[in-house]
CSV table of C-alpha atoms in Angstrom, one decimal:
chain,number,residue,atom,x,y,z
A,1,MET,CA,-33.2,-38.3,-36.3
A,2,LYS,CA,-29.9,-39.8,-35.4
A,3,THR,CA,-32.0,-42.8,-34.6
A,4,LEU,CA,-33.5,-42.9,-37.9
A,5,SER,CA,-30.5,-42.6,-39.7
A,6,PHE,CA,-28.9,-45.6,-37.9
A,7,PHE,CA,-32.0,-47.5,-38.7
A,8,ARG,CA,-31.5,-46.8,-42.3
A,9,LEU,CA,-27.7,-47.5,-42.3
A,10,VAL,CA,-28.4,-51.0,-40.5
A,11,VAL,CA,-31.3,-51.9,-43.4
A,12,ALA,CA,-28.9,-51.3,-45.7
A,13,VAL,CA,-26.0,-53.1,-44.6
A,14,GLY,CA,-28.2,-55.8,-43.9
A,15,LEU,CA,-29.9,-55.8,-47.4
A,16,CYS,CA,-26.4,-55.9,-48.8
A,17,LEU,CA,-24.9,-58.8,-46.6
A,18,ALA,CA,-28.2,-60.8,-46.8
A,19,VAL,CA,-27.8,-60.6,-51.0
A,20,GLY,CA,-23.8,-62.0,-49.9
A,21,ALA,CA,-25.3,-64.4,-47.6
A,22,VAL,CA,-27.7,-66.2,-50.5
A,23,GLY,CA,-24.8,-66.0,-52.8
A,24,SER,CA,-22.8,-67.8,-50.6
A,25,LEU,CA,-25.3,-70.4,-50.0
A,26,ALA,CA,-25.3,-70.8,-53.8
A,27,THR,CA,-21.7,-71.0,-53.8
A,28,THR,CA,-19.7,-72.7,-51.2
A,29,PRO,CA,-21.0,-76.1,-52.1
A,30,LYS,CA,-19.9,-75.9,-55.7
A,31,ILE,CA,-16.3,-74.7,-55.1
A,32,PRO,CA,-15.0,-78.2,-54.6
A,33,THR,CA,-16.6,-80.0,-57.0
A,34,TRP,CA,-17.9,-78.3,-59.8
A,35,TYR,CA,-16.1,-75.2,-60.3
A,36,ALA,CA,-13.0,-76.5,-59.2
A,37,GLY,CA,-13.2,-78.6,-62.2
A,38,LEU,CA,-13.9,-75.6,-64.8
A,39,ALA,CA,-10.9,-74.6,-67.0
A,40,LYS,CA,-10.2,-71.0,-65.5
A,41,PRO,CA,-7.8,-68.5,-66.9
A,42,THR,CA,-4.6,-67.8,-65.4
A,43,TRP,CA,-5.7,-64.5,-63.9
A,44,THR,CA,-8.4,-66.0,-61.6
A,45,PRO,CA,-7.9,-65.2,-58.0
A,46,PRO,CA,-7.7,-67.5,-55.3
A,47,ASP,CA,-11.3,-68.6,-54.0
A,48,ALA,CA,-10.5,-66.7,-50.6
A,49,VAL,CA,-10.1,-63.6,-52.2
A,50,PHE,CA,-14.0,-63.6,-52.9
A,51,PRO,CA,-15.6,-63.3,-49.7
A,52,ILE,CA,-12.9,-60.2,-48.7
A,53,ALA,CA,-13.7,-58.5,-51.9
A,54,TRP,CA,-17.5,-59.0,-51.6
A,55,THR,CA,-17.7,-58.3,-47.9
A,56,THR,CA,-16.0,-54.9,-48.6
A,57,LEU,CA,-18.3,-54.1,-51.9
A,58,TYR,CA,-21.4,-54.8,-50.1
A,59,VAL,CA,-20.2,-52.3,-47.0
A,60,LEU,CA,-19.5,-49.7,-49.7
A,61,MET,CA,-22.8,-50.3,-51.6
A,62,ALA,CA,-24.8,-50.2,-48.2
A,63,VAL,CA,-23.4,-46.7,-47.2
A,64,ALA,CA,-23.7,-45.2,-51.0
A,65,LEU,CA,-27.4,-46.6,-50.6
A,66,TRP,CA,-27.8,-44.9,-47.0
A,67,ARG,CA,-26.3,-41.7,-48.1
A,68,LEU,CA,-28.9,-41.6,-50.8
A,69,TRP,CA,-31.5,-42.2,-48.7
A,70,GLN,CA,-30.8,-40.2,-45.4
A,71,LEU,CA,-28.8,-37.3,-46.8
A,72,HIS,CA,-30.7,-36.2,-49.6
A,73,ALA,CA,-34.6,-35.0,-49.7
A,74,PRO,CA,-37.2,-37.1,-51.7
A,75,SER,CA,-37.1,-36.1,-55.3
A,76,PRO,CA,-37.5,-37.6,-58.8
A,77,GLU,CA,-33.4,-37.9,-59.0
A,78,ARG,CA,-33.3,-39.7,-55.6
A,79,ARG,CA,-36.0,-41.9,-56.8
A,80,ARG,CA,-34.3,-42.8,-60.1
A,81,ALA,CA,-30.8,-43.6,-58.2
A,82,VAL,CA,-32.5,-45.7,-55.3
A,83,LEU,CA,-34.4,-47.5,-57.7
A,84,LEU,CA,-31.3,-48.3,-59.7
A,85,TRP,CA,-29.5,-49.4,-56.8
A,86,PHE,CA,-32.2,-52.0,-56.1
A,87,VAL,CA,-32.2,-53.2,-59.4
A,88,GLN,CA,-28.3,-54.0,-59.3
A,89,LEU,CA,-28.8,-55.4,-55.9
A,90,ALA,CA,-31.4,-58.0,-57.6
A,91,LEU,CA,-29.1,-58.8,-60.4
A,92,ASN,CA,-26.4,-59.0,-57.9
A,93,ALA,CA,-28.6,-61.5,-55.7
A,94,ILE,CA,-29.4,-63.9,-59.1
A,95,TRP,CA,-26.0,-64.2,-60.5
A,96,SER,CA,-24.6,-66.9,-57.8
A,97,PRO,CA,-27.5,-69.0,-58.2
A,98,VAL,CA,-27.0,-68.9,-62.0
A,99,PHE,CA,-23.5,-69.3,-62.5
A,100,PHE,CA,-22.9,-71.9,-59.2
A,101,GLY,CA,-26.4,-73.3,-58.6
A,102,MET,CA,-27.4,-73.9,-61.9
A,103,GLU,CA,-23.8,-74.8,-63.3
A,104,ALA,CA,-25.0,-72.0,-66.1
A,105,PRO,CA,-22.0,-69.9,-66.9
A,106,GLY,CA,-23.3,-68.5,-70.3
A,107,ALA,CA,-26.7,-67.7,-68.4
A,108,ALA,CA,-24.3,-66.0,-65.5
A,109,LEU,CA,-22.5,-64.2,-68.2
A,110,VAL,CA,-25.6,-62.7,-69.3
A,111,VAL,CA,-26.8,-61.6,-65.8
A,112,VAL,CA,-23.4,-60.1,-65.1
A,113,ILE,CA,-23.4,-58.0,-68.2
A,114,ALA,CA,-26.9,-56.6,-67.2
A,115,LEU,CA,-25.5,-55.9,-63.5
A,116,TRP,CA,-22.9,-54.0,-64.8
A,117,LEU,CA,-25.0,-52.0,-66.6
A,118,ALA,CA,-27.1,-51.5,-63.8
A,119,ILE,CA,-24.2,-50.6,-61.9
A,120,ALA,CA,-23.0,-47.9,-64.3
A,121,ALA,CA,-26.7,-46.6,-64.3
A,122,THR,CA,-26.9,-46.5,-60.4
A,123,LEU,CA,-23.4,-44.9,-60.2
A,124,TRP,CA,-24.2,-42.4,-63.0
A,125,ALA,CA,-27.9,-41.3,-61.1
A,126,SER,CA,-26.0,-41.4,-57.7
A,127,ALA,CA,-23.4,-38.9,-58.9
A,128,ARG,CA,-26.1,-36.5,-60.1
A,129,ILE,CA,-27.1,-36.2,-56.2
A,130,ASP,CA,-24.2,-37.2,-54.1
A,131,ARG,CA,-20.9,-37.7,-55.6
A,132,MET,CA,-19.7,-39.4,-52.5
A,133,ALA,CA,-22.2,-42.4,-53.1
A,134,ALA,CA,-21.0,-42.6,-57.0
A,135,TRP,CA,-17.6,-42.8,-55.5
A,136,LEU,CA,-18.6,-45.5,-53.0
A,137,LEU,CA,-19.9,-47.4,-56.2
A,138,ALA,CA,-16.9,-47.1,-58.3
A,139,PRO,CA,-14.7,-50.1,-57.0
A,140,TYR,CA,-18.2,-52.3,-57.3
A,141,LEU,CA,-18.0,-51.3,-61.0
A,142,ALA,CA,-14.5,-52.0,-61.3
A,143,TRP,CA,-14.7,-55.5,-59.2
A,144,VAL,CA,-17.7,-56.4,-61.7
A,145,SER,CA,-15.9,-55.5,-64.9
A,146,TYR,CA,-13.0,-57.7,-63.6
A,147,ALA,CA,-16.0,-60.5,-62.7
A,148,THR,CA,-17.6,-60.4,-66.0
A,149,ALA,CA,-14.3,-60.6,-68.0
A,150,LEU,CA,-13.5,-63.7,-65.8
A,151,ASN,CA,-17.1,-65.1,-66.2
A,152,ALA,CA,-16.6,-64.8,-70.1
A,153,ALA,CA,-13.2,-66.5,-70.2
A,154,ILE,CA,-14.6,-69.3,-68.2
A,155,VAL,CA,-17.5,-69.5,-70.8
A,156,ALA,CA,-14.7,-69.2,-73.7
A,157,LEU,CA,-12.4,-71.9,-72.2
A,158,ASN,CA,-15.5,-74.5,-71.2
């Protein structure tokens, strides 16, 4: 049982870090060129903050998935929470390619609003079966709230 539990944790962390790596591939080449030229609000954090924040959030997200997957028997509630978790991860995965890869902050704003809603739904569904999993997602919802405001400000300023 411990081997399966460890395997599930590795899969969850791997999924999240893979999404982060894909986002980084779309983001990194654009920071010194396109992104640097955008007008941004004064409350935009330094570029170095983003990889630290996202790596931390991806690990918390992975542990939340692991808790849902490992600590709870199959049920409709667990299925809903895990499905919503994957929906939010898919939306998370497409934001960077839309914002940076397509250089489309307006379209990315639509994606990040959908992401915020998916995270909130995931948090709510998770709280019904595992309060700790929900709490692990709370910093993610807070960060994406900030990111949504930042994305909206960039749209307004450009």
